[in-house]
Tab-separated table of C-alpha atoms and ligand atoms in Angstrom:
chain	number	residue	atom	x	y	z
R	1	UNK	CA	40.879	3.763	0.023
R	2	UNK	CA	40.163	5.971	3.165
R	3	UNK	CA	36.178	6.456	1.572
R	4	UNK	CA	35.834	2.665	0.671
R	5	UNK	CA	37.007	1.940	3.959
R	6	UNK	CA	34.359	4.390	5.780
R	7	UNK	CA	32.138	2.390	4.002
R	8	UNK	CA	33.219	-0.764	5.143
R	9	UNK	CA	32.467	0.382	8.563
R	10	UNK	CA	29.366	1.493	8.223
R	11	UNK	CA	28.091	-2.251	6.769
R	12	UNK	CA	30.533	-4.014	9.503
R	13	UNK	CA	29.244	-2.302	12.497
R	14	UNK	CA	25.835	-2.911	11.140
R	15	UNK	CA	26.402	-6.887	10.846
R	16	UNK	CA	27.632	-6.853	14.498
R	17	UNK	CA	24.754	-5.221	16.578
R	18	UNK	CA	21.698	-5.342	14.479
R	19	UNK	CA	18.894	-3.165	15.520
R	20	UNK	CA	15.660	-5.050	15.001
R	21	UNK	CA	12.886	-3.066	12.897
R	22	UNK	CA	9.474	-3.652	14.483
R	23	UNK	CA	11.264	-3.553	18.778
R	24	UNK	CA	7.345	-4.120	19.781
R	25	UNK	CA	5.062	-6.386	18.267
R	26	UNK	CA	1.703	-4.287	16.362
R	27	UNK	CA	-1.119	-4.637	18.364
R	28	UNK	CA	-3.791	-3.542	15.813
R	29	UNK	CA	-3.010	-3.490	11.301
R	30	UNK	CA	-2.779	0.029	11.563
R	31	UNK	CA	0.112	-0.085	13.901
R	32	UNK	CA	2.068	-2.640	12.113
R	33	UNK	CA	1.425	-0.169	8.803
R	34	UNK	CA	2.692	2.823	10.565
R	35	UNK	CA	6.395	0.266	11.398
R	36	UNK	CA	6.314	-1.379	8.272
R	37	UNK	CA	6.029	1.355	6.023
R	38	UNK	CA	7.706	4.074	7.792
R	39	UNK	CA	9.601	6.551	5.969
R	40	UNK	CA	13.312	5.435	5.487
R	41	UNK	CA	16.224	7.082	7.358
R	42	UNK	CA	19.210	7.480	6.105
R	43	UNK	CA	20.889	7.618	9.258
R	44	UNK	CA	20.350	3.876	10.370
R	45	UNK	CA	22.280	3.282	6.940
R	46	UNK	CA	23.043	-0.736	5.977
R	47	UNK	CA	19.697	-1.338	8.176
R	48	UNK	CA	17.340	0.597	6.146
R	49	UNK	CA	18.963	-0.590	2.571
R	50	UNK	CA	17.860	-3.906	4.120
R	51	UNK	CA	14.494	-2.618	4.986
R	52	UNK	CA	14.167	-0.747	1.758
R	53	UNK	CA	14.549	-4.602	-0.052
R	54	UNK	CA	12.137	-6.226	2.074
R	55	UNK	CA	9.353	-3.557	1.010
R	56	UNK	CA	9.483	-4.615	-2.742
R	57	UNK	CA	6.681	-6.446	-4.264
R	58	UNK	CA	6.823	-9.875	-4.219
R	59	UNK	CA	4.943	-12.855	-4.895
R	60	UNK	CA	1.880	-13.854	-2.646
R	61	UNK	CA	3.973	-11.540	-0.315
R	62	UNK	CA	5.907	-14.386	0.880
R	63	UNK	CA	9.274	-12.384	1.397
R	64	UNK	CA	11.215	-15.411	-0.127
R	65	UNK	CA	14.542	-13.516	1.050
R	66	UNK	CA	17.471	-13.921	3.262
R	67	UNK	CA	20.625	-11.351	3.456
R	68	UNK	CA	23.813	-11.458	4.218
R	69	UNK	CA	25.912	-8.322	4.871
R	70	UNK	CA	29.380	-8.635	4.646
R	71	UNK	CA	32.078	-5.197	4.121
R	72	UNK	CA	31.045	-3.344	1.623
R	73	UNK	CA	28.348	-5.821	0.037
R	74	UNK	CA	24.880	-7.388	0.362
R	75	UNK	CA	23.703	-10.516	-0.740
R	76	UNK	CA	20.426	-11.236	-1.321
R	77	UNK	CA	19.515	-15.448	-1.191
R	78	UNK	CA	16.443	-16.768	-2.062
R	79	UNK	CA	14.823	-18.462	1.379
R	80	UNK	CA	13.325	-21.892	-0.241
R	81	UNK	CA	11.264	-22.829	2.776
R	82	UNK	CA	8.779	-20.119	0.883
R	83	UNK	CA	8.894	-21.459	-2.582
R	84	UNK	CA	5.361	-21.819	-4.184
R	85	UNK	CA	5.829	-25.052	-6.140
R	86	UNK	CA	2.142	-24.885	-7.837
R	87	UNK	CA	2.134	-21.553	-8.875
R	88	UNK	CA	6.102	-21.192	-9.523
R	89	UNK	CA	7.235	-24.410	-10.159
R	90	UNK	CA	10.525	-22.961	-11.484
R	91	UNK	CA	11.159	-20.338	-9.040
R	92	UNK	CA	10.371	-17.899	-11.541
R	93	UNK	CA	8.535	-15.623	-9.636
R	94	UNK	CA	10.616	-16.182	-6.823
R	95	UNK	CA	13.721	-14.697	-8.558
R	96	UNK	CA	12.129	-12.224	-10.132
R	97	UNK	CA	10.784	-10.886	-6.017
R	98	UNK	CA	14.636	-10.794	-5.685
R	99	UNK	CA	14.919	-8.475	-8.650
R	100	UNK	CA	12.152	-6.415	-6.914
R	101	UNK	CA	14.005	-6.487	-3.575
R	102	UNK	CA	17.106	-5.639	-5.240
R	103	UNK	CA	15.856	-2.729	-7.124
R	104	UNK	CA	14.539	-1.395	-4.260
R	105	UNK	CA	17.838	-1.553	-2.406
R	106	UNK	CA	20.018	0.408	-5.694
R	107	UNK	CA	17.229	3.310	-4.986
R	108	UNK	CA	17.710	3.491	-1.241
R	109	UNK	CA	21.465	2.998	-1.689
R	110	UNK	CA	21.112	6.450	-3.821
R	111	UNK	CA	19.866	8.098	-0.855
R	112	UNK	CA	22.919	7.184	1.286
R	113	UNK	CA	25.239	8.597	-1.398
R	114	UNK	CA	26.126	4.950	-2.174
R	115	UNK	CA	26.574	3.446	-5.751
R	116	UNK	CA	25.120	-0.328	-6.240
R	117	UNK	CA	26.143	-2.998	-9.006
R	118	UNK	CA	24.027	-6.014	-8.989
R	119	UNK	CA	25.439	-9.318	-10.401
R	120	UNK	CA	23.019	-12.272	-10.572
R	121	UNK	CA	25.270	-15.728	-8.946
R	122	UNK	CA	23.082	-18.432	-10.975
R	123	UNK	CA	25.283	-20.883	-8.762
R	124	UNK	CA	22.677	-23.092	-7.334
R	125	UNK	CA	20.513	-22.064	-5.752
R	126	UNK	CA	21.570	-18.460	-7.466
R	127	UNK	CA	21.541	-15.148	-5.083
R	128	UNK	CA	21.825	-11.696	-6.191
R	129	UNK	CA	25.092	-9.555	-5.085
R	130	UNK	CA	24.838	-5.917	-4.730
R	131	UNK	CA	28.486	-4.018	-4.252
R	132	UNK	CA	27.842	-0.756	-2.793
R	133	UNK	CA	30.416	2.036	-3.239
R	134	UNK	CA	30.659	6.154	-2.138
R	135	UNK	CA	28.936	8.189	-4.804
R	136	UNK	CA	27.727	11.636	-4.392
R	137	UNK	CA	24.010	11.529	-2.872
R	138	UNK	CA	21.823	12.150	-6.079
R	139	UNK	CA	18.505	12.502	-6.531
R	140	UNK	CA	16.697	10.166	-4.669
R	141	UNK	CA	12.843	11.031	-5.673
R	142	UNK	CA	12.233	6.988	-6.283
R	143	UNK	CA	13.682	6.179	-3.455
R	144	UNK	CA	11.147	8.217	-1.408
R	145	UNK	CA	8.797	6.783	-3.443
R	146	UNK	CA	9.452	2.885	-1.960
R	147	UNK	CA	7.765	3.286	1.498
R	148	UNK	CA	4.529	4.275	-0.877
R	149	UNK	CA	4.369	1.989	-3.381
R	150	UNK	CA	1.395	-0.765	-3.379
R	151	UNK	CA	-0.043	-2.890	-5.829
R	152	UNK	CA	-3.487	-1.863	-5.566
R	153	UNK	CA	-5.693	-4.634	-6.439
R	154	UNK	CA	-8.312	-2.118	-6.818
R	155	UNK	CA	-10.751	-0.974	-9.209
R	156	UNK	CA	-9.312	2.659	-10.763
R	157	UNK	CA	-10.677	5.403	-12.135
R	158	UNK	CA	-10.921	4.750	-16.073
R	159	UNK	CA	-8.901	8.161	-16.796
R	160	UNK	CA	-5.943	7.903	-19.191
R	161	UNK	CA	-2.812	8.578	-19.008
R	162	UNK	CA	-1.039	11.807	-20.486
R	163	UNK	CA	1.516	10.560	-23.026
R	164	UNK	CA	4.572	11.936	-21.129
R	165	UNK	CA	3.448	10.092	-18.289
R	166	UNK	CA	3.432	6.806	-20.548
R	167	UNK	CA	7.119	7.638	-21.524
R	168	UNK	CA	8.132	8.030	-17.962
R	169	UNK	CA	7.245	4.853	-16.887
R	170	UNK	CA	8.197	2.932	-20.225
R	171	UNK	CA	11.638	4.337	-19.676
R	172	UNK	CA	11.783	3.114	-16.166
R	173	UNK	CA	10.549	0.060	-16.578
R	174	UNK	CA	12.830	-0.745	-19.789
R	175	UNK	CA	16.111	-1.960	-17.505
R	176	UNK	CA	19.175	-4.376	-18.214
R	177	UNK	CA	17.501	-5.337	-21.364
R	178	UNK	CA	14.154	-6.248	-20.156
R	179	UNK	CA	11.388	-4.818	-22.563
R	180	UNK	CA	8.415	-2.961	-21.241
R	181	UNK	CA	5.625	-2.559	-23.343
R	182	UNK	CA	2.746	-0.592	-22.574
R	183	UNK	CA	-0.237	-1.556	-24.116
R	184	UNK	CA	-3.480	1.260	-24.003
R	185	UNK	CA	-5.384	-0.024	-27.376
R	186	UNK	CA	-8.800	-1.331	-25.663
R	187	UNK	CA	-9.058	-4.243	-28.403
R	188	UNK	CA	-5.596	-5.543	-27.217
R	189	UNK	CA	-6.545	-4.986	-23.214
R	190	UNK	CA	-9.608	-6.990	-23.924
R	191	UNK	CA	-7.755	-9.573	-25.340
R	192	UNK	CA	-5.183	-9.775	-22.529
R	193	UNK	CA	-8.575	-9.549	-20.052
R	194	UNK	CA	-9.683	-12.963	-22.055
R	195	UNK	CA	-6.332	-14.596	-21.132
R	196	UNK	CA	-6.404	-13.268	-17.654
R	197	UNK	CA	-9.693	-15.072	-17.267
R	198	UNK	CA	-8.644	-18.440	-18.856
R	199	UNK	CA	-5.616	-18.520	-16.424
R	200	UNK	CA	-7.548	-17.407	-14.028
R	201	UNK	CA	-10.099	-20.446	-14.247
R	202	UNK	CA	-7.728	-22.738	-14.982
R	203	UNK	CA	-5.993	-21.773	-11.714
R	204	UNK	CA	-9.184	-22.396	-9.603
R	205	UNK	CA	-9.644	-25.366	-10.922
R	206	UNK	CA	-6.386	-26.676	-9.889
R	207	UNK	CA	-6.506	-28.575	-5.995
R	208	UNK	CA	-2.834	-27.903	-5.650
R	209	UNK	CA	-2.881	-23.903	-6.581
R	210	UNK	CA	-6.056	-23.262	-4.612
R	211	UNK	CA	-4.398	-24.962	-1.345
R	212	UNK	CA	-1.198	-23.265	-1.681
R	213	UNK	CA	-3.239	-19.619	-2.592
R	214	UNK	CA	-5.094	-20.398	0.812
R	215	UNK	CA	-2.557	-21.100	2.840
R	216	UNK	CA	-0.877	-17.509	2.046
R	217	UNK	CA	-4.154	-15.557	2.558
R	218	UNK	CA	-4.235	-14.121	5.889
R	219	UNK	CA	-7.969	-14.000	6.409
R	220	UNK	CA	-8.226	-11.601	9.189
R	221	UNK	CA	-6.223	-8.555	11.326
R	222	UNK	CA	-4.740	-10.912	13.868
R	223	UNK	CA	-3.320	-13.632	11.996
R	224	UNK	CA	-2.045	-10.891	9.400
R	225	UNK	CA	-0.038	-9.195	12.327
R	226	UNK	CA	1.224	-12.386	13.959
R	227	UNK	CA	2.572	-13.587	10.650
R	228	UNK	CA	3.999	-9.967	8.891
R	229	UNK	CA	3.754	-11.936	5.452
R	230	UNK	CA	1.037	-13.852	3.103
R	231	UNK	CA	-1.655	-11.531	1.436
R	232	UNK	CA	-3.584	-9.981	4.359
R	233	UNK	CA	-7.791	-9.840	3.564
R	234	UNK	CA	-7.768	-6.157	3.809
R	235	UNK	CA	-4.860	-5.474	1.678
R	236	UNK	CA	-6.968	-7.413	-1.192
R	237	UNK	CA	-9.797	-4.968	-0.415
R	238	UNK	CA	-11.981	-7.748	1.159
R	239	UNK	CA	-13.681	-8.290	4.490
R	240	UNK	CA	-11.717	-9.273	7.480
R	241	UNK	CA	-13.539	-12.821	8.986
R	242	UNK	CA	-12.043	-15.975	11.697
R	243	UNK	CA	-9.860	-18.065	9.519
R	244	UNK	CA	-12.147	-21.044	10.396
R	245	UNK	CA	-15.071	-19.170	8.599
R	246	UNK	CA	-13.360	-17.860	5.797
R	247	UNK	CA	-12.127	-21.302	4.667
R	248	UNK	CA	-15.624	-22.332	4.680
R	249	UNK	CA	-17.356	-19.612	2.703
R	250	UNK	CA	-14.173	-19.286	0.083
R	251	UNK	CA	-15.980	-21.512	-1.979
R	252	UNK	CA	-19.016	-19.817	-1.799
R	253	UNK	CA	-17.855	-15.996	-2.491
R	254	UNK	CA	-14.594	-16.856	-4.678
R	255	UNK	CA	-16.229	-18.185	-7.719
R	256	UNK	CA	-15.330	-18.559	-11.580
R	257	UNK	CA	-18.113	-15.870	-12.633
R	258	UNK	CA	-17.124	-13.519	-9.840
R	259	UNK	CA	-13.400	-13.632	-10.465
R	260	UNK	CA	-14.365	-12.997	-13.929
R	261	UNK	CA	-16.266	-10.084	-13.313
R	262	UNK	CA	-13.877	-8.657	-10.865
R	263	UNK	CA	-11.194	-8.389	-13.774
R	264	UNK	CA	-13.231	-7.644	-16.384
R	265	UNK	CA	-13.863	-4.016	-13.939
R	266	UNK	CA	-9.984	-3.875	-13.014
R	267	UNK	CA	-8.314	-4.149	-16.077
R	268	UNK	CA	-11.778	-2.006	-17.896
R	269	UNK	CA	-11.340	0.490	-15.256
R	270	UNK	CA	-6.861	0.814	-16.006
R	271	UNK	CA	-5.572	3.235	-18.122
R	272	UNK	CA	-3.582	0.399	-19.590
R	273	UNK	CA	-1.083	-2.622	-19.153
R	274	UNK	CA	2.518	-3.383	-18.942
R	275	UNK	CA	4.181	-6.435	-20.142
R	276	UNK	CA	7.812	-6.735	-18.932
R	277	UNK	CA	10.130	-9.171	-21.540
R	278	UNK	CA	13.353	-10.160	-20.250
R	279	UNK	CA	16.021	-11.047	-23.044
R	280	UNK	CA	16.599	-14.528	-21.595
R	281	UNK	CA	14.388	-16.425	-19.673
R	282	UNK	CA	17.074	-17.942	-16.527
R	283	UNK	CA	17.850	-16.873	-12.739
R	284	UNK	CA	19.699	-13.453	-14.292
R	285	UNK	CA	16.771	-12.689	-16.921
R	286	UNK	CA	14.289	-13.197	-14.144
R	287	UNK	CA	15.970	-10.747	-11.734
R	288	UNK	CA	15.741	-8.417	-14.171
R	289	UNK	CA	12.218	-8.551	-14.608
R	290	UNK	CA	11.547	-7.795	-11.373
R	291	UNK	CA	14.133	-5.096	-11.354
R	292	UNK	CA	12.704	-3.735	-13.839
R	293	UNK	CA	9.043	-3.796	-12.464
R	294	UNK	CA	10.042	-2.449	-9.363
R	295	UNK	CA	11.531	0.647	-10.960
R	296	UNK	CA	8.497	0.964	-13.512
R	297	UNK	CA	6.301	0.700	-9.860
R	298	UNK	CA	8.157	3.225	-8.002
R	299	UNK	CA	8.339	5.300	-10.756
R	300	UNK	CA	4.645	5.361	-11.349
R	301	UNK	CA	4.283	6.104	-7.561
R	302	UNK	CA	5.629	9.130	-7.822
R	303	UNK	CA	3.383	10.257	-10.499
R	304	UNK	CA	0.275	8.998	-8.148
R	305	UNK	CA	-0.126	6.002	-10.605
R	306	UNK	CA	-0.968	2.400	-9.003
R	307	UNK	CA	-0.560	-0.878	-10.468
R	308	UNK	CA	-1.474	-4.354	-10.004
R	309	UNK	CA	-0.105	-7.506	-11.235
R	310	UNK	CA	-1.989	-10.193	-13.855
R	311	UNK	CA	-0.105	-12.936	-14.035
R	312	UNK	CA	-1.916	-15.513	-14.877
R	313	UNK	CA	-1.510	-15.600	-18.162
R	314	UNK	CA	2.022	-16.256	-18.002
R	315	UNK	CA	1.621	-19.000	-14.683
R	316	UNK	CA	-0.232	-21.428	-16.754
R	317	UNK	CA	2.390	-22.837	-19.341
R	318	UNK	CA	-0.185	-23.531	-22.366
R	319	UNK	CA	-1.526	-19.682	-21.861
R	320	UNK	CA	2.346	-18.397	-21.979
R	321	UNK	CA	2.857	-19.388	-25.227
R	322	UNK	CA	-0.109	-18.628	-26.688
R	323	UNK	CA	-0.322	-14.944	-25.332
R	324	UNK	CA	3.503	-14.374	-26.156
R	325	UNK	CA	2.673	-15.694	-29.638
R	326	UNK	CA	-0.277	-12.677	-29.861
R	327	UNK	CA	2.296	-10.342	-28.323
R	328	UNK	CA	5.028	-11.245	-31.563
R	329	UNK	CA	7.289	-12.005	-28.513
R	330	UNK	CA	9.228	-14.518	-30.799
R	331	UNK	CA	11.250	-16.546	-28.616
R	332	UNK	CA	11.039	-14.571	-25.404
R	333	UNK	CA	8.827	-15.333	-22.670
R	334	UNK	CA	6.381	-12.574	-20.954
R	335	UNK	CA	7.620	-12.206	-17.208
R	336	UNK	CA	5.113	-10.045	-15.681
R	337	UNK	CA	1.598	-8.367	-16.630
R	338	UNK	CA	0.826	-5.280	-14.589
R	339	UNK	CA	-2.115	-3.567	-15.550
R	340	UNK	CA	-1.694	0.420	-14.313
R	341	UNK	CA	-4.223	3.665	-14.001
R	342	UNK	CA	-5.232	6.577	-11.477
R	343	UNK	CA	-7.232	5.629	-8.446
R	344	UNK	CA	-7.231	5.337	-4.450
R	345	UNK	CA	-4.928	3.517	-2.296
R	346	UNK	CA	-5.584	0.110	0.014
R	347	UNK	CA	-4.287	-1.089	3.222
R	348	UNK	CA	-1.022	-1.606	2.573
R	349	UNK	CA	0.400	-5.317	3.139
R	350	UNK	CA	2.725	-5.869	5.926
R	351	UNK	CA	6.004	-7.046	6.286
R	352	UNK	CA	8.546	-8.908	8.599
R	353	UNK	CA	10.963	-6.753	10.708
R	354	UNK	CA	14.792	-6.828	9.425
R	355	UNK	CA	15.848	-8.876	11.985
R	356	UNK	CA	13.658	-11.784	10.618
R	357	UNK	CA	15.630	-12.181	7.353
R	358	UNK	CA	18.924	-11.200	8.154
R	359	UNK	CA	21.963	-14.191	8.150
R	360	UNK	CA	25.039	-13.436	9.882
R	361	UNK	CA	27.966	-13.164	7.302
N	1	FMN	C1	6.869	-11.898	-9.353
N	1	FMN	C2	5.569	-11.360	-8.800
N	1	FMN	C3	4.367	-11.935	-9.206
N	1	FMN	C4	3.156	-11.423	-8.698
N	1	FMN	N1	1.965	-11.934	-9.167
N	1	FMN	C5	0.799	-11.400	-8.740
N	1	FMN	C6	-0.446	-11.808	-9.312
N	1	FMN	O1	-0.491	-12.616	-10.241
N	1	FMN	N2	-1.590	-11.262	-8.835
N	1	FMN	C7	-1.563	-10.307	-7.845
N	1	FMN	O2	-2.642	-9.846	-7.450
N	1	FMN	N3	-0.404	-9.880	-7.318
N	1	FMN	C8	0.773	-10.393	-7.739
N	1	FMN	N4	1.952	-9.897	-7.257
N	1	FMN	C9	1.937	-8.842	-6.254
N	1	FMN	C10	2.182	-9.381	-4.848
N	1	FMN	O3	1.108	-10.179	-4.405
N	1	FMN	C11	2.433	-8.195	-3.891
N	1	FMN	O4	3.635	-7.573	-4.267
N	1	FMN	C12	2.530	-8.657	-2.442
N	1	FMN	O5	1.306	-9.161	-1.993
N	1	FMN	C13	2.954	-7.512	-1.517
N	1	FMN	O6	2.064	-6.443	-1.637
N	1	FMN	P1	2.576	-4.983	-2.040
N	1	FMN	O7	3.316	-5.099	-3.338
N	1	FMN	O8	1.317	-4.155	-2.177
N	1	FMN	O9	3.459	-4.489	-0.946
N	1	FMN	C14	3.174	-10.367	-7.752
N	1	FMN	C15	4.400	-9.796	-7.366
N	1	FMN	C16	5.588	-10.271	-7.911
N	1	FMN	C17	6.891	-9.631	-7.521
C-alpha cells in the first residue's frame, strides 16, 4: 500500500503543476530537434512517460493524442480534430498511433521502475488505459532507444540482415497476438513494390487524399517549428521552399513516374519488409498493431536498423484484399507495411511540447 501510494504521488503532483516541455519556442529546426528529442530523464517521472508517448510514430505525424493523468494511471484519448478522413476513414491508423504512443510509454515506464498494463476502452470514441505499478527498474535498453528512433524515408544501403538480427526484431514485433512477418525473398518484395505503386497512384489520383496529404506537409523550417506537427520537408529528405511556392511546383516535382521510381530504390535498396497482422481488425486489434510496430521500431534502433512505413497497400480498400489474399492472410487484414535495412539517419520530425496534449483529470 505504502509503494502504490508513493506512486500515486508522484502522478498527482505531476497533474497539479505541469512543467511544460519546450519553456522557449525553437528558433531554428535544429533547436527544436535538440528539445524534442532530448534524452529522457527519469527524474521528471509522469512528465517524461508523457513525453516518451508523444515521440512514437504516428500517422502524417499528426499527434492525434490527448492524456489524462489521474493517480496511478494514464489515459491516452484519441484527439479527433486530427483525424484524416481520406486516408483513414475508419480511424485505423489513428488507433493504431495510439498503440505506438502507448508502447512507447510501457518502455519508458520500465525505466522508472514502473510496471504498465494497457487495456484498450473501445467505448466510443475508445482510449487506451495504461495502469502503472512499482516494479524493480529492469533493463531499459528500448527505452533508450525511443528518443532515436525515426522512420527514415530514405534510400538504405542494400546490405542484409544477419539472421539473428531478423529473429530479434520478429520477436519484438510479434506482441498481444499481432503477427509480424518478415519478408526478405526479392520475388515477394517486388511484388509488394508493385502494390506499393498501385496504391500509391491510386492515392495521387484522389482530390481528397492529395489535399489532406498537403495540408500536413510542412514545406519549409519556419512553418515546421511554428506548428511542432505535420511531416516537415526536411524530415522527408526534400528541399526546404515558401509554402506559397511549394504548392505550386508539387505538381510539377511529385509525379506518378517519380513516386514510382523513388520506391522502386527504397524498398530495392531494404534488406526486407515487415507486415504486422493483428488477430482482429477493431479499436483493440488496431492498438496492437501499432504496439507492436513501435516495439519492432525501437527494437531495430538499437541494432542501428531504420525503417519506413508502406502503407499504401493496405489504405486503398480494393489493394487490401488483394495483397492480404497473396499474403494467405485468410481473414485477417494487413495493418502496417514497414520496409527495414542499414543506412543513414534524416532530420528527425518534430513534435509538440507536453503541455500541448495534456487534459486535466
Ligand atoms: C499508423 C501509421 C501509418 C503510417 N503510414 C505511413 C506511410 O504510409 N508512409 C510513410 O512514409 N510514413 C508513414 N507513417 C510514419 C509517420 O509518417 C511518422 O511516424 C511521422 O511522420 C513521425 O515521424 P517519425 O516516426 O520519424 O518520428 C505511419 C505511421 C503510423 C504510426
Amino acid at each position: 500500500m505504502k509503494r502504490r501510494s508513493l506512486l500515486f504521488g508522484t502522478i498527482a503532483t505531476y497533474a497539479a503543476g505541469m512543467p511544460t516541455a519546450h519553456a522557449q519556442q525553437p528558433s531554428t529546426y535544429e533547436e527544436a530537434v535538440r528539445l524534442v528529442w532530448r534524452p529522457l530523464d527519469p527524474a521528471r517521472g509522469a512528465h517524461e512517460l508523457v513525453r516518451a508517448a508523444t515521440l512514437a510514430a504516428n500517422s502524417h505525424n499528426t499527434q492525434p493524442w490527448r492524456f489524462t493523468l489521474a493517480a496511478n494511471r494514464i489515459t491516452i484519448r484519441p484527439d479527433l480534430d486530427r483525424r484524416c478522413p481520406a486516408v483513414d476513414p475508419n480511424d485505423h491508423h489513428l488507433f493504431a498511433s495510439l498503440g505506438c504512443a502507448a508502447e512507447n510509454l510501457v518502455q519508458a515506464a520500465a525505466m522508472l521502475g514502473l510496471s504498465a498494463s494497457v487495456v484498450v476502452d473501445a467505448t466510443d470514441p475508445g482510449s487506451v488505459v495504461i495502469a502503472l505499478d512499482r516494479t524493480a527498474v529492469s533493463n531499459h535498453a528500448l527505452a533508450e532507444a525511443i528518443t532515436r528512433r525515426q522512420c527514415t524515408r530514405a534510400k538504405y544501403d542494400g546490405t542484409a540482415l544477419s539472421s539473428e538480427d531478423l529473429r530479434t526484431i520478429e520477436n519484438a514485433g510479434s506482441l498481444c497476438g499481432v503477427e509480424c512477418l518478415i519478408v526478405t525473398e526479392r520475388s515477394r518484395m517486388e511484388a509488394i513494390l508493385d502494390y506499393v505503386i498501385q496504391g500509391n497512384t491510386a492515392q495521387m489520383r484522389d482530390p481528397a487524399f492529395m489535399a489532406e496529404l498537403t495540408s500536413w506537409i510542412r514545406f519549409n523550417d519556419a512553418v515546421a517549428i511554428e506548428r511542432l506537427d505535420g511531416l516537415a520537408a526536411r524530415s522527408s529528405g526534400n528541399p526546404a521552399l515558401p509554402t506559397w511556392l511549394a504548392r505550386r511546383l508539387l505538381r510539377f516535382v511529385f509525379t506518378e513516374k517519380g513516386e514510382q521510381n523513388k520506391y522502386a530504390e527504397h524498398i530495392r535498396s531494404s534488406a526486407g519488409i515487415a507486415i504486422f497482422v493483428a488477430p482482429h481488425g477493431d479499436k483493440a486489434g488496431w492498438v496492437a498493431a501499432g504496439r507492436a510496430y513501435q516495439r519492432f521500431a525501437l527494437q531495430a534502433t538499437t541494432l542501428g536498423i531504420r525503417n519506413a512505413c508502406l502503407n499504401q497497400p493496405v489504405e486503398v480498400p480494393f489493394l487490401r484484399l488483394q495483397i492480404a489474399a497473396y499474403l494467405g492472410l485468410g481473414d485477417r487484414r494487413p495493418d502496417l507495411i514497414v520496409r527495414f535495412g542499414r543506412g543513414a539517419m534524416l532530420p528527425p520530425s518534430l513534435r509538440r511540447p507536453v503541455s500541448a496534449v495534456i487534459d486535466a483529470a
